[in-house]
JSON list of C-alpha atoms in Angstrom, two decimals:
[
{"chain": "A", "resi": 23, "resn": "UNK", "atom": "CA", "xyz": [-104.25, -220.31, 51.62]},
{"chain": "A", "resi": 24, "resn": "UNK", "atom": "CA", "xyz": [-103.51, -224.30, 51.49]},
{"chain": "A", "resi": 25, "resn": "UNK", "atom": "CA", "xyz": [-99.44, -224.59, 51.93]},
{"chain": "A", "resi": 26, "resn": "UNK", "atom": "CA", "xyz": [-99.25, -226.24, 48.50]},
{"chain": "A", "resi": 27, "resn": "UNK", "atom": "CA", "xyz": [-99.89, -223.58, 47.11]},
{"chain": "A", "resi": 28, "resn": "UNK", "atom": "CA", "xyz": [-97.87, -221.19, 49.55]},
{"chain": "A", "resi": 29, "resn": "UNK", "atom": "CA", "xyz": [-94.65, -222.25, 48.72]},
{"chain": "A", "resi": 30, "resn": "UNK", "atom": "CA", "xyz": [-95.16, -222.67, 45.03]},
{"chain": "A", "resi": 31, "resn": "UNK", "atom": "CA", "xyz": [-95.54, -218.51, 45.46]},
{"chain": "A", "resi": 32, "resn": "UNK", "atom": "CA", "xyz": [-92.52, -218.65, 47.83]},
{"chain": "A", "resi": 33, "resn": "UNK", "atom": "CA", "xyz": [-90.68, -220.13, 45.56]},
{"chain": "A", "resi": 34, "resn": "UNK", "atom": "CA", "xyz": [-91.90, -218.59, 42.78]},
{"chain": "A", "resi": 35, "resn": "UNK", "atom": "CA", "xyz": [-90.98, -214.81, 44.59]},
{"chain": "A", "resi": 36, "resn": "UNK", "atom": "CA", "xyz": [-87.65, -215.94, 45.05]},
{"chain": "A", "resi": 37, "resn": "UNK", "atom": "CA", "xyz": [-87.39, -217.58, 41.89]},
{"chain": "A", "resi": 38, "resn": "UNK", "atom": "CA", "xyz": [-87.84, -214.04, 39.88]},
{"chain": "A", "resi": 39, "resn": "UNK", "atom": "CA", "xyz": [-85.71, -212.49, 42.65]},
{"chain": "A", "resi": 40, "resn": "UNK", "atom": "CA", "xyz": [-82.38, -214.51, 41.78]},
{"chain": "A", "resi": 41, "resn": "UNK", "atom": "CA", "xyz": [-83.20, -214.35, 38.08]},
{"chain": "A", "resi": 42, "resn": "UNK", "atom": "CA", "xyz": [-83.85, -210.35, 37.85]},
{"chain": "A", "resi": 43, "resn": "UNK", "atom": "CA", "xyz": [-80.18, -210.55, 40.21]},
{"chain": "A", "resi": 44, "resn": "UNK", "atom": "CA", "xyz": [-78.87, -212.21, 37.81]},
{"chain": "A", "resi": 45, "resn": "UNK", "atom": "CA", "xyz": [-80.42, -211.26, 34.96]},
{"chain": "A", "resi": 46, "resn": "UNK", "atom": "CA", "xyz": [-78.70, -207.65, 36.88]},
{"chain": "A", "resi": 47, "resn": "UNK", "atom": "CA", "xyz": [-75.78, -207.95, 37.11]},
{"chain": "A", "resi": 48, "resn": "UNK", "atom": "CA", "xyz": [-75.40, -210.20, 33.41]},
{"chain": "A", "resi": 49, "resn": "UNK", "atom": "CA", "xyz": [-76.29, -206.99, 31.94]},
{"chain": "A", "resi": 50, "resn": "UNK", "atom": "CA", "xyz": [-74.77, -204.75, 34.45]},
{"chain": "A", "resi": 51, "resn": "UNK", "atom": "CA", "xyz": [-71.80, -203.99, 31.25]},
{"chain": "A", "resi": 52, "resn": "UNK", "atom": "CA", "xyz": [-73.75, -203.72, 28.43]},
{"chain": "A", "resi": 53, "resn": "UNK", "atom": "CA", "xyz": [-75.81, -201.18, 30.75]},
{"chain": "A", "resi": 54, "resn": "UNK", "atom": "CA", "xyz": [-72.61, -198.82, 30.70]},
{"chain": "A", "resi": 55, "resn": "UNK", "atom": "CA", "xyz": [-72.41, -199.41, 27.32]},
{"chain": "A", "resi": 56, "resn": "UNK", "atom": "CA", "xyz": [-75.89, -197.82, 26.33]},
{"chain": "A", "resi": 57, "resn": "UNK", "atom": "CA", "xyz": [-74.75, -194.70, 29.07]},
{"chain": "A", "resi": 58, "resn": "UNK", "atom": "CA", "xyz": [-71.06, -194.08, 27.09]},
{"chain": "A", "resi": 59, "resn": "UNK", "atom": "CA", "xyz": [-73.98, -194.75, 22.99]},
{"chain": "A", "resi": 60, "resn": "UNK", "atom": "CA", "xyz": [-76.57, -192.14, 24.27]},
{"chain": "A", "resi": 61, "resn": "UNK", "atom": "CA", "xyz": [-73.42, -189.89, 25.73]},
{"chain": "A", "resi": 62, "resn": "UNK", "atom": "CA", "xyz": [-71.41, -190.12, 21.84]},
{"chain": "A", "resi": 63, "resn": "UNK", "atom": "CA", "xyz": [-75.07, -189.54, 20.42]},
{"chain": "A", "resi": 64, "resn": "UNK", "atom": "CA", "xyz": [-75.19, -186.59, 22.67]},
{"chain": "A", "resi": 65, "resn": "UNK", "atom": "CA", "xyz": [-72.27, -185.03, 20.76]},
{"chain": "A", "resi": 66, "resn": "UNK", "atom": "CA", "xyz": [-72.53, -186.23, 17.09]},
{"chain": "A", "resi": 67, "resn": "UNK", "atom": "CA", "xyz": [-76.14, -184.57, 17.68]},
{"chain": "A", "resi": 68, "resn": "UNK", "atom": "CA", "xyz": [-73.61, -180.96, 18.73]},
{"chain": "A", "resi": 69, "resn": "UNK", "atom": "CA", "xyz": [-72.01, -181.87, 16.38]},
{"chain": "A", "resi": 70, "resn": "UNK", "atom": "CA", "xyz": [-74.51, -182.07, 12.84]},
{"chain": "A", "resi": 71, "resn": "UNK", "atom": "CA", "xyz": [-75.51, -178.75, 15.16]},
{"chain": "A", "resi": 72, "resn": "UNK", "atom": "CA", "xyz": [-72.58, -177.16, 15.69]},
{"chain": "A", "resi": 73, "resn": "UNK", "atom": "CA", "xyz": [-72.20, -177.62, 11.14]},
{"chain": "A", "resi": 74, "resn": "UNK", "atom": "CA", "xyz": [-75.83, -177.11, 9.68]},
{"chain": "A", "resi": 75, "resn": "UNK", "atom": "CA", "xyz": [-74.45, -173.35, 12.04]},
{"chain": "A", "resi": 76, "resn": "UNK", "atom": "CA", "xyz": [-71.26, -173.61, 10.12]},
{"chain": "A", "resi": 77, "resn": "UNK", "atom": "CA", "xyz": [-72.58, -174.35, 6.38]},
{"chain": "A", "resi": 78, "resn": "UNK", "atom": "CA", "xyz": [-75.58, -171.84, 7.79]},
{"chain": "A", "resi": 79, "resn": "UNK", "atom": "CA", "xyz": [-73.22, -169.19, 8.21]},
{"chain": "A", "resi": 80, "resn": "UNK", "atom": "CA", "xyz": [-71.23, -170.19, 5.27]},
{"chain": "A", "resi": 81, "resn": "UNK", "atom": "CA", "xyz": [-74.14, -169.57, 3.02]},
{"chain": "A", "resi": 82, "resn": "UNK", "atom": "CA", "xyz": [-75.02, -166.17, 4.32]},
{"chain": "A", "resi": 83, "resn": "UNK", "atom": "CA", "xyz": [-70.54, -165.25, 4.13]},
{"chain": "A", "resi": 84, "resn": "UNK", "atom": "CA", "xyz": [-70.04, -166.74, 0.02]},
{"chain": "A", "resi": 85, "resn": "UNK", "atom": "CA", "xyz": [-73.57, -163.87, -0.73]},
{"chain": "A", "resi": 86, "resn": "UNK", "atom": "CA", "xyz": [-71.06, -161.09, 1.21]},
{"chain": "A", "resi": 87, "resn": "UNK", "atom": "CA", "xyz": [-68.07, -162.46, -0.48]},
{"chain": "A", "resi": 88, "resn": "UNK", "atom": "CA", "xyz": [-70.20, -162.31, -3.94]},
{"chain": "A", "resi": 89, "resn": "UNK", "atom": "CA", "xyz": [-71.17, -158.22, -2.54]},
{"chain": "A", "resi": 90, "resn": "UNK", "atom": "CA", "xyz": [-67.43, -157.70, -1.81]},
{"chain": "A", "resi": 91, "resn": "UNK", "atom": "CA", "xyz": [-66.00, -159.01, -4.75]},
{"chain": "A", "resi": 92, "resn": "UNK", "atom": "CA", "xyz": [-68.76, -157.12, -6.81]},
{"chain": "A", "resi": 93, "resn": "UNK", "atom": "CA", "xyz": [-67.70, -153.70, -4.93]},
{"chain": "A", "resi": 94, "resn": "UNK", "atom": "CA", "xyz": [-63.96, -153.88, -5.16]},
{"chain": "A", "resi": 95, "resn": "UNK", "atom": "CA", "xyz": [-64.69, -155.00, -9.34]},
{"chain": "A", "resi": 96, "resn": "UNK", "atom": "CA", "xyz": [-67.08, -151.82, -9.27]},
{"chain": "A", "resi": 97, "resn": "UNK", "atom": "CA", "xyz": [-63.93, -149.26, -7.84]},
{"chain": "A", "resi": 98, "resn": "UNK", "atom": "CA", "xyz": [-61.67, -150.92, -9.31]},
{"chain": "A", "resi": 99, "resn": "UNK", "atom": "CA", "xyz": [-63.72, -149.77, -12.75]},
{"chain": "A", "resi": 100, "resn": "UNK", "atom": "CA", "xyz": [-63.05, -146.52, -11.04]},
{"chain": "A", "resi": 101, "resn": "UNK", "atom": "CA", "xyz": [-59.22, -146.69, -10.47]},
{"chain": "A", "resi": 102, "resn": "UNK", "atom": "CA", "xyz": [-57.42, -145.41, -13.45]},
{"chain": "A", "resi": 103, "resn": "UNK", "atom": "CA", "xyz": [-55.65, -147.18, -16.61]},
{"chain": "A", "resi": 104, "resn": "UNK", "atom": "CA", "xyz": [-52.53, -146.55, -17.08]},
{"chain": "A", "resi": 105, "resn": "UNK", "atom": "CA", "xyz": [-53.03, -144.50, -20.11]},
{"chain": "A", "resi": 106, "resn": "UNK", "atom": "CA", "xyz": [-55.97, -142.59, -18.03]},
{"chain": "A", "resi": 107, "resn": "UNK", "atom": "CA", "xyz": [-52.53, -141.77, -16.29]},
{"chain": "A", "resi": 108, "resn": "UNK", "atom": "CA", "xyz": [-50.38, -140.37, -18.98]},
{"chain": "A", "resi": 109, "resn": "UNK", "atom": "CA", "xyz": [-53.41, -137.99, -20.04]},
{"chain": "A", "resi": 110, "resn": "UNK", "atom": "CA", "xyz": [-53.23, -136.43, -17.23]},
{"chain": "A", "resi": 111, "resn": "UNK", "atom": "CA", "xyz": [-51.29, -133.83, -17.92]},
{"chain": "A", "resi": 112, "resn": "UNK", "atom": "CA", "xyz": [-53.57, -133.00, -20.37]},
{"chain": "A", "resi": 113, "resn": "UNK", "atom": "CA", "xyz": [-57.66, -133.58, -18.30]},
{"chain": "A", "resi": 114, "resn": "UNK", "atom": "CA", "xyz": [-56.71, -131.53, -15.93]},
{"chain": "A", "resi": 115, "resn": "UNK", "atom": "CA", "xyz": [-54.81, -128.70, -19.29]},
{"chain": "A", "resi": 116, "resn": "UNK", "atom": "CA", "xyz": [-58.47, -129.43, -21.00]},
{"chain": "A", "resi": 117, "resn": "UNK", "atom": "CA", "xyz": [-60.14, -128.99, -16.73]},
{"chain": "A", "resi": 118, "resn": "UNK", "atom": "CA", "xyz": [-57.81, -125.68, -16.28]},
{"chain": "A", "resi": 119, "resn": "UNK", "atom": "CA", "xyz": [-59.46, -124.25, -18.89]},
{"chain": "A", "resi": 120, "resn": "UNK", "atom": "CA", "xyz": [-63.44, -125.00, -18.08]},
{"chain": "A", "resi": 121, "resn": "UNK", "atom": "CA", "xyz": [-62.27, -123.46, -15.23]},
{"chain": "A", "resi": 122, "resn": "UNK", "atom": "CA", "xyz": [-60.41, -120.24, -16.26]},
{"chain": "A", "resi": 123, "resn": "UNK", "atom": "CA", "xyz": [-57.47, -120.77, -14.52]},
{"chain": "A", "resi": 124, "resn": "UNK", "atom": "CA", "xyz": [-54.27, -121.11, -16.55]},
{"chain": "A", "resi": 125, "resn": "UNK", "atom": "CA", "xyz": [-51.87, -124.13, -15.87]},
{"chain": "A", "resi": 126, "resn": "UNK", "atom": "CA", "xyz": [-48.43, -122.73, -15.49]},
{"chain": "A", "resi": 127, "resn": "UNK", "atom": "CA", "xyz": [-46.51, -126.03, -14.96]},
{"chain": "A", "resi": 128, "resn": "UNK", "atom": "CA", "xyz": [-46.17, -129.76, -13.28]},
{"chain": "A", "resi": 129, "resn": "UNK", "atom": "CA", "xyz": [-43.37, -131.60, -13.15]},
{"chain": "A", "resi": 130, "resn": "UNK", "atom": "CA", "xyz": [-44.87, -136.09, -13.01]},
{"chain": "A", "resi": 131, "resn": "UNK", "atom": "CA", "xyz": [-43.56, -136.99, -9.25]},
{"chain": "A", "resi": 132, "resn": "UNK", "atom": "CA", "xyz": [-42.05, -140.62, -8.87]},
{"chain": "A", "resi": 133, "resn": "UNK", "atom": "CA", "xyz": [-44.55, -143.93, -8.58]},
{"chain": "A", "resi": 134, "resn": "UNK", "atom": "CA", "xyz": [-45.54, -144.70, -5.21]},
{"chain": "A", "resi": 135, "resn": "UNK", "atom": "CA", "xyz": [-46.77, -148.52, -5.05]},
{"chain": "A", "resi": 136, "resn": "UNK", "atom": "CA", "xyz": [-48.46, -150.64, -2.23]},
{"chain": "A", "resi": 137, "resn": "UNK", "atom": "CA", "xyz": [-49.82, -154.04, -2.19]},
{"chain": "A", "resi": 138, "resn": "UNK", "atom": "CA", "xyz": [-52.89, -153.00, -4.70]},
{"chain": "A", "resi": 139, "resn": "UNK", "atom": "CA", "xyz": [-52.15, -150.12, -6.06]},
{"chain": "A", "resi": 140, "resn": "UNK", "atom": "CA", "xyz": [-49.31, -147.67, -7.16]},
{"chain": "A", "resi": 141, "resn": "UNK", "atom": "CA", "xyz": [-50.11, -143.93, -7.25]},
{"chain": "A", "resi": 142, "resn": "UNK", "atom": "CA", "xyz": [-48.83, -142.22, -9.25]},
{"chain": "A", "resi": 143, "resn": "UNK", "atom": "CA", "xyz": [-47.93, -138.17, -8.38]},
{"chain": "A", "resi": 144, "resn": "UNK", "atom": "CA", "xyz": [-47.64, -134.66, -11.08]},
{"chain": "A", "resi": 145, "resn": "UNK", "atom": "CA", "xyz": [-46.89, -131.62, -8.95]},
{"chain": "A", "resi": 146, "resn": "UNK", "atom": "CA", "xyz": [-49.32, -128.61, -10.27]},
{"chain": "A", "resi": 147, "resn": "UNK", "atom": "CA", "xyz": [-48.24, -124.98, -10.53]},
{"chain": "A", "resi": 148, "resn": "UNK", "atom": "CA", "xyz": [-51.27, -123.27, -11.90]},
{"chain": "A", "resi": 149, "resn": "UNK", "atom": "CA", "xyz": [-52.48, -118.80, -11.69]},
{"chain": "A", "resi": 150, "resn": "UNK", "atom": "CA", "xyz": [-56.27, -118.54, -10.98]},
{"chain": "A", "resi": 151, "resn": "UNK", "atom": "CA", "xyz": [-58.44, -116.62, -9.01]},
{"chain": "A", "resi": 152, "resn": "UNK", "atom": "CA", "xyz": [-59.75, -118.39, -5.02]},
{"chain": "A", "resi": 153, "resn": "UNK", "atom": "CA", "xyz": [-63.00, -118.93, -7.17]},
{"chain": "A", "resi": 154, "resn": "UNK", "atom": "CA", "xyz": [-61.30, -120.00, -10.35]},
{"chain": "A", "resi": 155, "resn": "UNK", "atom": "CA", "xyz": [-59.56, -122.59, -8.54]},
{"chain": "A", "resi": 156, "resn": "UNK", "atom": "CA", "xyz": [-63.02, -123.91, -7.04]},
{"chain": "A", "resi": 157, "resn": "UNK", "atom": "CA", "xyz": [-64.39, -125.02, -10.42]},
{"chain": "A", "resi": 158, "resn": "UNK", "atom": "CA", "xyz": [-61.49, -126.39, -10.99]},
{"chain": "A", "resi": 159, "resn": "UNK", "atom": "CA", "xyz": [-61.19, -127.78, -7.77]},
{"chain": "A", "resi": 160, "resn": "UNK", "atom": "CA", "xyz": [-65.45, -129.05, -8.53]},
{"chain": "A", "resi": 161, "resn": "UNK", "atom": "CA", "xyz": [-64.73, -130.24, -11.80]},
{"chain": "A", "resi": 162, "resn": "UNK", "atom": "CA", "xyz": [-62.35, -132.45, -10.53]},
{"chain": "A", "resi": 163, "resn": "UNK", "atom": "CA", "xyz": [-64.46, -134.35, -7.84]},
{"chain": "A", "resi": 164, "resn": "UNK", "atom": "CA", "xyz": [-66.86, -135.03, -10.73]},
{"chain": "A", "resi": 165, "resn": "UNK", "atom": "CA", "xyz": [-63.66, -136.89, -12.73]},
{"chain": "A", "resi": 166, "resn": "UNK", "atom": "CA", "xyz": [-65.45, -139.66, -13.72]},
{"chain": "A", "resi": 167, "resn": "UNK", "atom": "CA", "xyz": [-61.77, -142.11, -12.39]},
{"chain": "A", "resi": 168, "resn": "UNK", "atom": "CA", "xyz": [-59.90, -141.71, -9.35]},
{"chain": "A", "resi": 169, "resn": "UNK", "atom": "CA", "xyz": [-57.73, -139.13, -8.30]},
{"chain": "A", "resi": 170, "resn": "UNK", "atom": "CA", "xyz": [-56.84, -137.33, -5.17]},
{"chain": "A", "resi": 171, "resn": "UNK", "atom": "CA", "xyz": [-55.62, -133.32, -4.80]},
{"chain": "A", "resi": 172, "resn": "UNK", "atom": "CA", "xyz": [-53.77, -132.69, -2.19]},
{"chain": "A", "resi": 173, "resn": "UNK", "atom": "CA", "xyz": [-50.54, -130.39, -1.33]},
{"chain": "A", "resi": 174, "resn": "UNK", "atom": "CA", "xyz": [-52.33, -127.12, -1.88]},
{"chain": "A", "resi": 175, "resn": "UNK", "atom": "CA", "xyz": [-51.21, -124.45, -1.67]},
{"chain": "A", "resi": 176, "resn": "UNK", "atom": "CA", "xyz": [-52.05, -119.95, -2.21]},
{"chain": "A", "resi": 177, "resn": "UNK", "atom": "CA", "xyz": [-50.39, -117.19, -2.58]},
{"chain": "A", "resi": 178, "resn": "UNK", "atom": "CA", "xyz": [-50.59, -114.26, -3.55]},
{"chain": "A", "resi": 179, "resn": "UNK", "atom": "CA", "xyz": [-49.58, -113.03, -7.22]},
{"chain": "A", "resi": 180, "resn": "UNK", "atom": "CA", "xyz": [-48.10, -109.33, -7.94]},
{"chain": "A", "resi": 181, "resn": "UNK", "atom": "CA", "xyz": [-50.40, -107.12, -8.35]},
{"chain": "A", "resi": 182, "resn": "UNK", "atom": "CA", "xyz": [-49.12, -106.63, -12.03]},
{"chain": "A", "resi": 183, "resn": "UNK", "atom": "CA", "xyz": [-50.93, -110.82, -12.72]},
{"chain": "A", "resi": 184, "resn": "UNK", "atom": "CA", "xyz": [-53.82, -111.15, -13.98]},
{"chain": "A", "resi": 185, "resn": "UNK", "atom": "CA", "xyz": [-54.44, -113.36, -11.70]},
{"chain": "A", "resi": 186, "resn": "UNK", "atom": "CA", "xyz": [-54.68, -112.32, -8.25]},
{"chain": "A", "resi": 187, "resn": "UNK", "atom": "CA", "xyz": [-52.86, -115.84, -6.55]},
{"chain": "A", "resi": 188, "resn": "UNK", "atom": "CA", "xyz": [-50.57, -118.39, -8.24]},
{"chain": "A", "resi": 189, "resn": "UNK", "atom": "CA", "xyz": [-51.48, -122.10, -6.62]},
{"chain": "A", "resi": 190, "resn": "UNK", "atom": "CA", "xyz": [-48.98, -125.14, -6.44]},
{"chain": "A", "resi": 191, "resn": "UNK", "atom": "CA", "xyz": [-51.28, -128.66, -5.55]},
{"chain": "A", "resi": 192, "resn": "UNK", "atom": "CA", "xyz": [-50.45, -132.46, -6.58]},
{"chain": "A", "resi": 193, "resn": "UNK", "atom": "CA", "xyz": [-52.75, -134.41, -8.10]},
{"chain": "A", "resi": 194, "resn": "UNK", "atom": "CA", "xyz": [-52.42, -138.18, -7.99]},
{"chain": "A", "resi": 195, "resn": "UNK", "atom": "CA", "xyz": [-53.71, -140.98, -10.04]},
{"chain": "A", "resi": 196, "resn": "UNK", "atom": "CA", "xyz": [-54.48, -144.45, -8.34]},
{"chain": "A", "resi": 197, "resn": "UNK", "atom": "CA", "xyz": [-53.00, -147.24, -10.43]},
{"chain": "A", "resi": 198, "resn": "UNK", "atom": "CA", "xyz": [-54.90, -150.23, -9.70]},
{"chain": "A", "resi": 199, "resn": "UNK", "atom": "CA", "xyz": [-51.69, -153.47, -9.05]},
{"chain": "A", "resi": 200, "resn": "UNK", "atom": "CA", "xyz": [-53.86, -156.64, -10.45]},
{"chain": "A", "resi": 201, "resn": "UNK", "atom": "CA", "xyz": [-52.82, -159.56, -7.21]},
{"chain": "A", "resi": 202, "resn": "UNK", "atom": "CA", "xyz": [-49.26, -161.66, -8.02]},
{"chain": "A", "resi": 203, "resn": "UNK", "atom": "CA", "xyz": [-49.69, -165.33, -7.89]},
{"chain": "A", "resi": 204, "resn": "UNK", "atom": "CA", "xyz": [-47.69, -166.45, -5.62]},
{"chain": "A", "resi": 205, "resn": "UNK", "atom": "CA", "xyz": [-44.29, -168.27, -6.40]},
{"chain": "A", "resi": 206, "resn": "UNK", "atom": "CA", "xyz": [-43.82, -172.17, -6.07]},
{"chain": "A", "resi": 207, "resn": "UNK", "atom": "CA", "xyz": [-42.17, -172.95, -3.33]},
{"chain": "A", "resi": 208, "resn": "UNK", "atom": "CA", "xyz": [-39.51, -174.92, -4.03]},
{"chain": "A", "resi": 209, "resn": "UNK", "atom": "CA", "xyz": [-38.80, -178.32, -4.39]},
{"chain": "A", "resi": 210, "resn": "UNK", "atom": "CA", "xyz": [-37.11, -180.23, -1.86]},
{"chain": "A", "resi": 211, "resn": "UNK", "atom": "CA", "xyz": [-34.27, -181.00, -3.26]},
{"chain": "A", "resi": 212, "resn": "UNK", "atom": "CA", "xyz": [-33.14, -184.59, -3.49]},
{"chain": "A", "resi": 213, "resn": "UNK", "atom": "CA", "xyz": [-31.28, -186.30, -0.46]},
{"chain": "A", "resi": 214, "resn": "UNK", "atom": "CA", "xyz": [-27.85, -188.03, -2.14]}
]
């Protein structure tokens, strides 16, 4: 091979190596920048994926909240109103008459307030047979509004009585308390 060609190849190779080294050092900062940009892209992609997941969960939760709100509205419809609560002793008297028992007395007790409802208990005394009182409780369970029958106490009646037992119980109506709007925070006083 000719020397001149060999020198040109050698000088070309040497120039290529020097040029590669110079480019390597010049672009060194750009490589670091490229790595940090790639890491930033990966972090942003994770955030985007997280956002899509949150959006999917939001749609599911929104549907669930809608279902629960409908369920609550349906339950509120079966809770007695203030008017229903006031008529409860009369309605219980009618149910007792239908069951063949005698309502001897009733006494209104004080209301019991909670966050979402107010319980209005009424203490009833009946003269009844065991079977007829069971029929009365069955009629109460078919009542169209939510009421609760508690504190049932049976006592054997006198031998002279037509009814074999006296029964004391507590029947409560639950009236829905609509959520009260939260009071506005106090305005800050002007500084003097």
